[in-house]
PDB file of C-alpha atoms in Angstrom:
ATOM      1  CA  UNK A 842      -2.902 -13.287  11.651  1.00  0.00           C
ATOM      2  CA  UNK A 843      -3.562 -11.977  15.133  1.00  0.00           C
ATOM      3  CA  UNK A 844      -6.782 -13.399  16.526  1.00  0.00           C
ATOM      4  CA  UNK A 845      -7.590  -9.987  18.000  1.00  0.00           C
ATOM      5  CA  UNK A 846      -7.419  -8.534  14.482  1.00  0.00           C
ATOM      6  CA  UNK A 847     -10.834  -7.290  13.445  1.00  0.00           C
ATOM      7  CA  UNK A 848     -12.218  -7.545   9.948  1.00  0.00           C
ATOM      8  CA  UNK A 849     -13.927  -4.448   8.610  1.00  0.00           C
ATOM      9  CA  UNK A 850     -16.620  -5.842   6.387  1.00  0.00           C
ATOM     10  CA  UNK A 851     -20.326  -5.697   5.705  1.00  0.00           C
ATOM     11  CA  UNK A 852     -22.387  -8.893   5.585  1.00  0.00           C
ATOM     12  CA  UNK A 853     -21.514 -10.660   2.350  1.00  0.00           C
ATOM     13  CA  UNK A 854     -24.128 -10.729  -0.388  1.00  0.00           C
ATOM     14  CA  UNK A 855     -24.300 -14.368  -1.414  1.00  0.00           C
ATOM     15  CA  UNK A 856     -23.765 -15.277  -5.039  1.00  0.00           C
ATOM     16  CA  UNK A 857     -23.997 -18.613  -6.842  1.00  0.00           C
ATOM     17  CA  UNK A 858     -20.762 -20.617  -6.795  1.00  0.00           C
ATOM     18  CA  UNK A 859     -20.552 -21.721 -10.420  1.00  0.00           C
ATOM     19  CA  UNK A 860     -17.816 -21.791 -13.067  1.00  0.00           C
ATOM     20  CA  UNK A 861     -19.488 -18.834 -14.823  1.00  0.00           C
ATOM     21  CA  UNK A 862     -18.579 -15.309 -13.812  1.00  0.00           C
ATOM     22  CA  UNK A 863     -21.049 -13.796 -11.357  1.00  0.00           C
ATOM     23  CA  UNK A 864     -21.792 -10.236 -10.201  1.00  0.00           C
ATOM     24  CA  UNK A 865     -18.894 -10.281  -7.734  1.00  0.00           C
ATOM     25  CA  UNK A 866     -16.464 -11.474 -10.421  1.00  0.00           C
ATOM     26  CA  UNK A 867     -17.600  -8.833 -12.921  1.00  0.00           C
ATOM     27  CA  UNK A 868     -17.445  -6.052 -10.324  1.00  0.00           C
ATOM     28  CA  UNK A 869     -14.009  -7.156  -9.141  1.00  0.00           C
ATOM     29  CA  UNK A 870     -12.774  -7.275 -12.735  1.00  0.00           C
ATOM     30  CA  UNK A 871     -14.094  -3.758 -13.383  1.00  0.00           C
ATOM     31  CA  UNK A 872     -12.500  -2.457 -10.171  1.00  0.00           C
ATOM     32  CA  UNK A 873      -9.138  -3.943 -11.160  1.00  0.00           C
ATOM     33  CA  UNK A 874      -9.408  -2.374 -14.623  1.00  0.00           C
ATOM     34  CA  UNK A 875     -10.320   1.056 -13.189  1.00  0.00           C
ATOM     35  CA  UNK A 876      -7.338   0.904 -10.795  1.00  0.00           C
ATOM     36  CA  UNK A 877      -5.022   0.078 -13.688  1.00  0.00           C
ATOM     37  CA  UNK A 878      -6.466   2.906 -15.785  1.00  0.00           C
ATOM     38  CA  UNK A 879      -6.096   5.520 -13.025  1.00  0.00           C
ATOM     39  CA  UNK A 880      -2.476   4.432 -12.498  1.00  0.00           C
ATOM     40  CA  UNK A 881      -1.801   4.810 -16.223  1.00  0.00           C
ATOM     41  CA  UNK A 882      -3.538   8.192 -16.457  1.00  0.00           C
ATOM     42  CA  UNK A 883      -1.581   9.366 -13.428  1.00  0.00           C
ATOM     43  CA  UNK A 884       1.697   8.498 -15.129  1.00  0.00           C
ATOM     44  CA  UNK A 885       0.608  10.394 -18.235  1.00  0.00           C
ATOM     45  CA  UNK A 886      -0.406  13.434 -16.181  1.00  0.00           C
ATOM     46  CA  UNK A 887       3.018  13.520 -14.534  1.00  0.00           C
ATOM     47  CA  UNK A 888       4.697  13.653 -17.938  1.00  0.00           C
ATOM     48  CA  UNK A 889       2.281  15.627 -20.139  1.00  0.00           C
ATOM     49  CA  UNK A 890       3.736  18.725 -21.770  1.00  0.00           C
ATOM     50  CA  UNK A 891       0.696  19.896 -23.787  1.00  0.00           C
ATOM     51  CA  UNK A 892      -1.695  21.837 -21.534  1.00  0.00           C
ATOM     52  CA  UNK A 893      -4.953  21.162 -23.420  1.00  0.00           C
ATOM     53  CA  UNK A 894      -4.210  17.440 -23.676  1.00  0.00           C
ATOM     54  CA  UNK A 895      -3.247  17.421 -19.989  1.00  0.00           C
ATOM     55  CA  UNK A 896      -6.608  18.984 -19.092  1.00  0.00           C
ATOM     56  CA  UNK A 897      -8.559  16.497 -21.237  1.00  0.00           C
ATOM     57  CA  UNK A 898      -6.797  13.519 -19.675  1.00  0.00           C
ATOM     58  CA  UNK A 899      -7.191  15.057 -16.197  1.00  0.00           C
ATOM     59  CA  UNK A 900     -10.959  15.160 -16.769  1.00  0.00           C
ATOM     60  CA  UNK A 901     -10.940  11.528 -17.918  1.00  0.00           C
ATOM     61  CA  UNK A 902      -8.745  10.594 -14.926  1.00  0.00           C
ATOM     62  CA  UNK A 903     -11.180  12.262 -12.524  1.00  0.00           C
ATOM     63  CA  UNK A 904     -14.158  10.435 -14.048  1.00  0.00           C
ATOM     64  CA  UNK A 905     -12.266   7.141 -13.945  1.00  0.00           C
ATOM     65  CA  UNK A 906     -11.142   7.703 -10.350  1.00  0.00           C
ATOM     66  CA  UNK A 907     -14.712   8.487  -9.301  1.00  0.00           C
ATOM     67  CA  UNK A 908     -15.957   5.325 -11.012  1.00  0.00           C
ATOM     68  CA  UNK A 909     -13.232   3.301  -9.294  1.00  0.00           C
ATOM     69  CA  UNK A 910     -14.407   4.695  -5.948  1.00  0.00           C
ATOM     70  CA  UNK A 911     -18.036   3.839  -6.768  1.00  0.00           C
ATOM     71  CA  UNK A 912     -17.069   0.246  -7.587  1.00  0.00           C
ATOM     72  CA  UNK A 913     -15.043  -0.017  -4.371  1.00  0.00           C
ATOM     73  CA  UNK A 914     -17.990   1.322  -2.361  1.00  0.00           C
ATOM     74  CA  UNK A 915     -20.351  -1.162  -4.048  1.00  0.00           C
ATOM     75  CA  UNK A 916     -18.045  -4.097  -3.335  1.00  0.00           C
ATOM     76  CA  UNK A 917     -17.552  -2.984   0.272  1.00  0.00           C
ATOM     77  CA  UNK A 918     -21.305  -2.476   0.733  1.00  0.00           C
ATOM     78  CA  UNK A 919     -22.001  -6.009  -0.521  1.00  0.00           C
ATOM     79  CA  UNK A 920     -19.315  -7.486   1.744  1.00  0.00           C
ATOM     80  CA  UNK A 921     -17.123  -8.472  -1.206  1.00  0.00           C
ATOM     81  CA  UNK A 922     -14.226  -6.219  -0.172  1.00  0.00           C
ATOM     82  CA  UNK A 923     -12.736  -6.850   3.254  1.00  0.00           C
ATOM     83  CA  UNK A 924     -10.319  -4.714   5.226  1.00  0.00           C
ATOM     84  CA  UNK A 925      -8.422  -5.434   8.394  1.00  0.00           C
ATOM     85  CA  UNK A 926      -8.630  -2.927  11.207  1.00  0.00           C
ATOM     86  CA  UNK A 927      -5.201  -1.550  12.036  1.00  0.00           C
ATOM     87  CA  UNK A 928      -3.951  -2.127  15.549  1.00  0.00           C
ATOM     88  CA  UNK A 929      -3.377   1.190  17.391  1.00  0.00           C
ATOM     89  CA  UNK A 930       0.156   0.133  18.390  1.00  0.00           C
ATOM     90  CA  UNK A 931       1.109  -0.543  14.749  1.00  0.00           C
ATOM     91  CA  UNK A 932      -0.358   2.791  13.682  1.00  0.00           C
ATOM     92  CA  UNK A 933       1.721   4.576  16.316  1.00  0.00           C
ATOM     93  CA  UNK A 934       4.891   2.718  15.236  1.00  0.00           C
ATOM     94  CA  UNK A 935       4.327   3.639  11.572  1.00  0.00           C
ATOM     95  CA  UNK A 936       3.649   7.259  12.493  1.00  0.00           C
ATOM     96  CA  UNK A 937       6.868   7.472  14.494  1.00  0.00           C
ATOM     97  CA  UNK A 938       8.858   5.768  11.722  1.00  0.00           C
ATOM     98  CA  UNK A 939       7.664   8.139   9.007  1.00  0.00           C
ATOM     99  CA  UNK A 940       7.888  11.172  11.250  1.00  0.00           C
ATOM    100  CA  UNK A 941      11.593  10.326  11.610  1.00  0.00           C
ATOM    101  CA  UNK A 942      11.957  10.386   7.821  1.00  0.00           C
ATOM    102  CA  UNK A 943      10.810  14.012   7.638  1.00  0.00           C
ATOM    103  CA  UNK A 944      14.246  15.163   8.783  1.00  0.00           C
ATOM    104  CA  UNK A 945      15.651  13.715   5.540  1.00  0.00           C
ATOM    105  CA  UNK A 946      13.447  15.883   3.298  1.00  0.00           C
ATOM    106  CA  UNK A 947      15.036  18.819   1.513  1.00  0.00           C
ATOM    107  CA  UNK A 948      14.354  22.192   3.124  1.00  0.00           C
ATOM    108  CA  UNK A 949      13.650  20.521   6.476  1.00  0.00           C
ATOM    109  CA  UNK A 950      10.235  20.806   8.102  1.00  0.00           C
ATOM    110  CA  UNK A 951       8.798  17.809   6.218  1.00  0.00           C
ATOM    111  CA  UNK A 952       9.583  19.189   2.777  1.00  0.00           C
ATOM    112  CA  UNK A 953       7.554  22.367   3.327  1.00  0.00           C
ATOM    113  CA  UNK A 954       9.219  25.067   1.226  1.00  0.00           C
ATOM    114  CA  UNK A 955       7.106  27.864   2.721  1.00  0.00           C
ATOM    115  CA  UNK A 956       8.991  29.019   5.776  1.00  0.00           C
TER     116      UNK A 956
END
């Protein structure tokens, strides 16, 4: 890891280091479960053919996604979820790489069908 790489993190809320699950463990477990559930609901929504069932699952998906975001925010707030700040040069390289891919999209213009 680059030593100039910055961590994006709040001060970590300390928790007891014991074999038993603690608040961080429970929250992390819930976050993982919510991520799995939103992925599964998303797959269903892509393949649903019954409109009323689609709408019901979409509502459940939205609630689940919002809960996943709340858990992420809680973990980040407590310093239990760390991110690494992206280096501007790497961001620029990725942008240029993916901008080059847009010429491969059908209909040109980044896949935009409204011309």
